Coordinates of C-alpha atoms in Angstrom, one line a residue:
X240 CA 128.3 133.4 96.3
X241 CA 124.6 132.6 98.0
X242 CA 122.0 130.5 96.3
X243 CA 118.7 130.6 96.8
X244 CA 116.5 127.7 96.6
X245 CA 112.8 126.5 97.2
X246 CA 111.5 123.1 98.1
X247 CA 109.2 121.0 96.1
X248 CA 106.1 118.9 97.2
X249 CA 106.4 117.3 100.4
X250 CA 108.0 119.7 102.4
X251 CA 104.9 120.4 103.8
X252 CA 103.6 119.7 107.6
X253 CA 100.6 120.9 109.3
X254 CA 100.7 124.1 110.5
X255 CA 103.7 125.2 109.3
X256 CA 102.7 128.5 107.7
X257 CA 101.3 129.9 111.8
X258 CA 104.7 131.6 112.8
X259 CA 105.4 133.3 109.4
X260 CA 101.2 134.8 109.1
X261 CA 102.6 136.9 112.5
X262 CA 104.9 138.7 110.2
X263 CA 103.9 142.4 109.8
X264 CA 101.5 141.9 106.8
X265 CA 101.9 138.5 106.0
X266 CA 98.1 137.9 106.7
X267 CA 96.4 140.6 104.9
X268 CA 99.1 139.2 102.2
X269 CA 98.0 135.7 102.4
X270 CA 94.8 137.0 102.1
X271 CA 94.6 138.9 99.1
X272 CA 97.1 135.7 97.2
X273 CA 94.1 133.4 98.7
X274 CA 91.1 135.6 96.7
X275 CA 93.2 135.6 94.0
X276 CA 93.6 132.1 93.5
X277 CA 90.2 130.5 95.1
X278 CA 92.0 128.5 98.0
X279 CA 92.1 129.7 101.4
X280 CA 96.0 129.7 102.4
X281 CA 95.9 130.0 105.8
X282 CA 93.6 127.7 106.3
X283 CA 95.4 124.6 104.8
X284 CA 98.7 126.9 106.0
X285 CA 97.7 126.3 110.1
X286 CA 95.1 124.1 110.7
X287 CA 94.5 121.5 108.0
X288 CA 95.7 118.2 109.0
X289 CA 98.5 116.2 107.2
X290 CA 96.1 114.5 104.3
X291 CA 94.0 118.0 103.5
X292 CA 97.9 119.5 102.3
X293 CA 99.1 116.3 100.6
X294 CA 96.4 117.0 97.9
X295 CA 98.0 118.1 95.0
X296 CA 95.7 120.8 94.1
X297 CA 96.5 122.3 98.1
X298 CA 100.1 121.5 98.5
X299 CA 101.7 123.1 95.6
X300 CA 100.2 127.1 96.1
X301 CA 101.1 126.6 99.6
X302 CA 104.4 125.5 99.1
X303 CA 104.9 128.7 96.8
X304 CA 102.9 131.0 99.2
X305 CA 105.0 129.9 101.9
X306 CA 108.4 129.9 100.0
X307 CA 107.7 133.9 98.3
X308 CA 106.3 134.7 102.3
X309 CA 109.9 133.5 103.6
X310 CA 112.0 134.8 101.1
X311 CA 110.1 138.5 101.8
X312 CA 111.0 138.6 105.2
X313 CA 114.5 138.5 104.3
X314 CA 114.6 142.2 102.1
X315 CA 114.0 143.4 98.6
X316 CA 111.5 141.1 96.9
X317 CA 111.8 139.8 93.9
X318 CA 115.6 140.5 93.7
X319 CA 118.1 142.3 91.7
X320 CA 121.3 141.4 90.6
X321 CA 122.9 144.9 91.5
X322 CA 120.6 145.1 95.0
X323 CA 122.4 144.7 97.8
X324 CA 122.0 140.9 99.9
X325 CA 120.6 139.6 96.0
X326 CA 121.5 135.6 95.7
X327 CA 123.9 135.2 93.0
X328 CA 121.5 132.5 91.6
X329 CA 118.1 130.7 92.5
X330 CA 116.7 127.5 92.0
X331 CA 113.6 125.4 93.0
X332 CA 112.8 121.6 93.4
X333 CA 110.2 120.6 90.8
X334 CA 106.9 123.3 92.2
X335 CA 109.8 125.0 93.7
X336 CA 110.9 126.5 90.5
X337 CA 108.1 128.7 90.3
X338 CA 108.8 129.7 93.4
X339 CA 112.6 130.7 92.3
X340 CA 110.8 132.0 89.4
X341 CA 109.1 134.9 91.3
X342 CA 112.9 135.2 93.1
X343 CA 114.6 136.3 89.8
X344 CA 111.3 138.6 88.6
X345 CA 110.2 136.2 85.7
X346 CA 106.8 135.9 87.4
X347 CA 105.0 138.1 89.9
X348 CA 104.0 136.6 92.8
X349 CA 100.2 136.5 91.4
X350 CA 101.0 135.1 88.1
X351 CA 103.5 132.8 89.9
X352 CA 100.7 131.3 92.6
X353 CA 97.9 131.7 89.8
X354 CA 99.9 129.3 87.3
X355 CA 100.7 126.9 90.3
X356 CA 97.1 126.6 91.8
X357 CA 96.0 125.4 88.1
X358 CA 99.3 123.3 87.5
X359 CA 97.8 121.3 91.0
X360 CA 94.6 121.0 89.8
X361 CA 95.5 119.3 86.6
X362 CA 98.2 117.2 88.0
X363 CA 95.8 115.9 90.5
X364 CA 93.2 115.0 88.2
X365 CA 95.6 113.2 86.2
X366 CA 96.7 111.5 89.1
X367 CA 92.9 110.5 89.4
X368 CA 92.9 108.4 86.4
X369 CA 95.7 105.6 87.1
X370 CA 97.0 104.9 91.2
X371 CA 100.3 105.9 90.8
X372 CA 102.9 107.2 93.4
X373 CA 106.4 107.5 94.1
X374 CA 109.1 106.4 96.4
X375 CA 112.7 107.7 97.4
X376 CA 115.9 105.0 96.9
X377 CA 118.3 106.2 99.2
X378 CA 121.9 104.1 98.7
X379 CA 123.2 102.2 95.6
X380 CA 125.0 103.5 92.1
X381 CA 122.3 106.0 90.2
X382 CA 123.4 104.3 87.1
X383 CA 122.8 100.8 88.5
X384 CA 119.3 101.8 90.1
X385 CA 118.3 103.7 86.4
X386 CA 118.4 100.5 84.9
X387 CA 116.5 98.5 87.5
X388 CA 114.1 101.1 87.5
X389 CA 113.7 100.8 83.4
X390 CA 113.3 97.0 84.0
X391 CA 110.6 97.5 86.7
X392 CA 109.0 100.3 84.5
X393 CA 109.7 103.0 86.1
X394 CA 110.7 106.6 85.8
X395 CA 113.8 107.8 87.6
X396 CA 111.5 111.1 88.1
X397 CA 113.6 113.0 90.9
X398 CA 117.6 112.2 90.4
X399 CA 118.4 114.4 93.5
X400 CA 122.4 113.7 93.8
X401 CA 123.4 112.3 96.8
X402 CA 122.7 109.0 96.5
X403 CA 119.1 110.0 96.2
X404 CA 116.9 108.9 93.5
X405 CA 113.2 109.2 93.4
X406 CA 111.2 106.6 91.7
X407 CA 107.5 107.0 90.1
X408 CA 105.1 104.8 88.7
X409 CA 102.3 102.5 89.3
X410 CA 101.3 101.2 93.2
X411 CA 101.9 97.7 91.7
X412 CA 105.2 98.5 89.8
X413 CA 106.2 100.6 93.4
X414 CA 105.5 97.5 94.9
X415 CA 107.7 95.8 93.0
X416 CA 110.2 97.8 93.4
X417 CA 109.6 97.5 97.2
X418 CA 110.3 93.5 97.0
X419 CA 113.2 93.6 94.3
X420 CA 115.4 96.8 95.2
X421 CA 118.7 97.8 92.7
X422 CA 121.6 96.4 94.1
X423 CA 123.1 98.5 96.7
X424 CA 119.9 100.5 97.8
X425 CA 119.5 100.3 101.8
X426 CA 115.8 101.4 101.4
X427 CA 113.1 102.3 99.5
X428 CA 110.5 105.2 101.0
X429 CA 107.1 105.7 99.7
X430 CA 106.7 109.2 99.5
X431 CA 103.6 111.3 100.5
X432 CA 102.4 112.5 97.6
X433 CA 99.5 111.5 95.5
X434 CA 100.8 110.4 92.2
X435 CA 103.6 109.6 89.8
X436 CA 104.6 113.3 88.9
X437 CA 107.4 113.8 86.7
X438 CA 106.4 111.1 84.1
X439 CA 104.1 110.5 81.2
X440 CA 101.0 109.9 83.5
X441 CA 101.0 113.9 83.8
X442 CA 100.9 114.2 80.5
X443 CA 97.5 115.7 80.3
X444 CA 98.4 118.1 82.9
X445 CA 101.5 119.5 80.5
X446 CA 98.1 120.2 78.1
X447 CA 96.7 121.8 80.6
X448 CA 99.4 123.9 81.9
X449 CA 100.5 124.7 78.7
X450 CA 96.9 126.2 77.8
X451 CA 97.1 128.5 81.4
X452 CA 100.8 129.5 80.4
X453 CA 99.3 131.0 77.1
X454 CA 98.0 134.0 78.9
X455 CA 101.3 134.8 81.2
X456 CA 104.0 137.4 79.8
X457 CA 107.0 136.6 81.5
X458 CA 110.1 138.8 82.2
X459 CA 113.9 137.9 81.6
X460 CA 115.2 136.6 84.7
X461 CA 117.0 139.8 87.0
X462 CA 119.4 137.0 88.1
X463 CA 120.9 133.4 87.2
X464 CA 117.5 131.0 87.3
X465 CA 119.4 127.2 87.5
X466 CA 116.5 124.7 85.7
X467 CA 115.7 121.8 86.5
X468 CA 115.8 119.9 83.3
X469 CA 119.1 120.0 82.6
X470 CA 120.4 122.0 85.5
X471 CA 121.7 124.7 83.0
X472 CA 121.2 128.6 83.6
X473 CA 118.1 129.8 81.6
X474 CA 118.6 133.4 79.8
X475 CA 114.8 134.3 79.0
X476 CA 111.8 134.5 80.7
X477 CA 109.9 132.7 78.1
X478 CA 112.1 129.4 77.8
X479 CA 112.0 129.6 81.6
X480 CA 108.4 129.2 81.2
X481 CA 108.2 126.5 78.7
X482 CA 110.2 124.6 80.9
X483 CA 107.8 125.0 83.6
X484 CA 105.4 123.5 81.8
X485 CA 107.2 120.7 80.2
X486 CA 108.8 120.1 83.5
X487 CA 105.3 118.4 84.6
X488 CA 105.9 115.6 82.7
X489 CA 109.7 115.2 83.0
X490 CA 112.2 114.2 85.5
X491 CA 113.7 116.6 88.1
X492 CA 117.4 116.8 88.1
X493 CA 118.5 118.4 91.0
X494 CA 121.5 116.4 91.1
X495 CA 122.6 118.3 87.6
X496 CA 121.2 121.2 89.6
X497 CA 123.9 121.6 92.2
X498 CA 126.6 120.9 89.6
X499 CA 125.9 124.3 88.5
X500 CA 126.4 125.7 91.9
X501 CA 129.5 124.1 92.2
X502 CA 130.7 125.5 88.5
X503 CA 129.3 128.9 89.8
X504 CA 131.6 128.9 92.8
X505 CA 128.7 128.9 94.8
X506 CA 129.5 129.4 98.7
X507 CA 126.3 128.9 100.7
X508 CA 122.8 127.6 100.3
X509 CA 119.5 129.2 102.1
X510 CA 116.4 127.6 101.6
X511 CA 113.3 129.0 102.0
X512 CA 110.2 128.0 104.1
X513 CA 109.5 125.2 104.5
X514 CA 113.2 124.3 104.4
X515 CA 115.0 121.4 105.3
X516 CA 114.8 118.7 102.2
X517 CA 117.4 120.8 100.2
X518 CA 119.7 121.7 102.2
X519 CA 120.6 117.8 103.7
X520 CA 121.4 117.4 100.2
X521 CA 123.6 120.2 100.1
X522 CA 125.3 118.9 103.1
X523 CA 126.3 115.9 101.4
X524 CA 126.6 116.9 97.8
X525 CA 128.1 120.1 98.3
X526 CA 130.9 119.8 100.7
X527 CA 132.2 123.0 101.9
X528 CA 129.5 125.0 101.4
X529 CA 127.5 126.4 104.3
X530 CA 123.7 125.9 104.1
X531 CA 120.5 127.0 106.4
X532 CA 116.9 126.1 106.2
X533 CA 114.4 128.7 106.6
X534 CA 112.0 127.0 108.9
X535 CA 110.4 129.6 111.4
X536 CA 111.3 133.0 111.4
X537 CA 113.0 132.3 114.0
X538 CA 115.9 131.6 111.7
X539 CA 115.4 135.1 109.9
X540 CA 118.4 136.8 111.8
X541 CA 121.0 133.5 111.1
X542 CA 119.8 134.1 107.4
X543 CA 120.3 137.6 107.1
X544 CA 124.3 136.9 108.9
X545 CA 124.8 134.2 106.0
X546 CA 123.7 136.9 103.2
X547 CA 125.8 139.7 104.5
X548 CA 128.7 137.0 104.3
X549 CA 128.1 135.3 100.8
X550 CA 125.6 137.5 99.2
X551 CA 128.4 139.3 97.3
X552 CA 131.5 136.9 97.6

């Protein structure tokens, strides 16, 4: 069984969208997704620096743009359950889920970039009013680094799975964290990104969201859609969606997230464009199961081999 998933915020590097706009009508696609929304894509997709796609507000469409581009390439789009090469589920890291949400036909890839581009703007501005940020724990007992993190106050707001936990809060409570790390932790990143997603500072954003959501009609999902708030399979289009907006303001649990594959008997792992950050946590969370990162197209011909061989196992 194949699983597709989509990477969240911070996948991004400069340029990365150049090799996939050479696709036969990937521009003209890019194009008319970039009107749609009021943000030039390929712009910020091939030659903005590293700072211009770190905003918020930039990052998130193009992560989405890029992800629904890749997956395209690949066949039928959105999938089918009872289409032939269909992923037998789909999943996405935190903006990644709408992403996997235009995979399983809950959202059209309109709706899906539409919802995103507004979700950026209001998470940025509520990044605006407090400096917040966040920073990876790689090493150490979840349950050990939870609780130093609740001391510090801070939100666990990514709990990846192996041995990855993502911490968010305020620069000086970061800092903290940087000078006093939980017992067993070999390091502590600070991430790119510009603020403490995934917690109550985004709060207004959920209001926000939640006003843009109103006027979206989502379908049922055409195949399994893994969530990340609990990492449970979602059955309607419309809870699907009221996670997505709740999801703003609550922590990512990927780790619960690849559980599920595991119960699902799940076999191998693509990701899409801009791939890489999932799948090294396949690799050591999911042993035994074969994994590939969409990165240029490039990789389109290994991708379509690993669908013919676990699409419908």
């Amino acid at each position: 069984m194949l699983v597709l998933v989509a990477p969240g915020q911070g996948a991004q590097t400069p340029g990365f969208l150049t090799p996939w706009l050479e696709l036969p009508g990937a521009a003209d696609r890019v194009a008319a997704w970039s009107d749609a929304i009021g943000l030039d894509l390929a712009h910020y997709g091939t030659q903005a620096d590293a700072d211009a796609i770190r905003d918020t507000a930039v990052a998130q469409p193009l992560l989405v743009a890029a992800g629904i581009l890749s997956a395209t390439a690949l066949g039928a789009y959105p999938f089918a359950a009872d289409a032939a090469g269909a992923p037998g589920a789909v999943a996405g890291h935190s903006v990644g889920e709408f992403t996997a949400a235009s995979f399983a036909g809950i959202l059209d890839d309109t709706a899906a970039l539409t919802l995103v581009r507004k979700r950026g703007l209001a998470m940025a501005d509520a990044a605006a009013v407090t400096e917040t940020g966040m920073s990876a724990l790689l090493g150490g007992d979840p349950e050990v680094s939870v609780a130093h993190l609740e001391k510090l106050g801070l939100t666990p707001a990514n709990v990846n799975g192996a041995g990855q936990i993502v911490a968010a809060g305020t620069l000086e409570q970061l800092a903290a964290l940087a000078e006093d790390k939980p017992e067993g932790v070999r390091k502590v990143v600070a991430l790119k990104v510009a603020g403490a997603f995934h917690t109550h500072h985004m709060a207004p954003a959920v209001d926000a969201l939640a006003k843009a959501a109103a006027d979206v009609t989502p379908a049922d999902p055409r195949i399994t859609y893994v969530s990340n708030k609990d990492g449970q399979a979602v059955a309607t289009g419309a809870e699907v969606l009221d996670r997505l907006v709740g999801q703003v303001a609550n922590p990512v649990r990927w780790d619960l997230c690849m559980e599920t594959f595991k119960e699902l008997g799940v076999t191998a792992l693509l990701e899409v464009c801009p791939g890489g950050t999932l799948t090294g946590l396949a690799k050591r969370a999911l042993p035994g199961v074969k994994t590939l990162a969409l990165k240029t197209p490039d990789d389109l011909d290994a991708a379509r081999e690993l669908i013919a061989e676990h699409a419908d196992a």
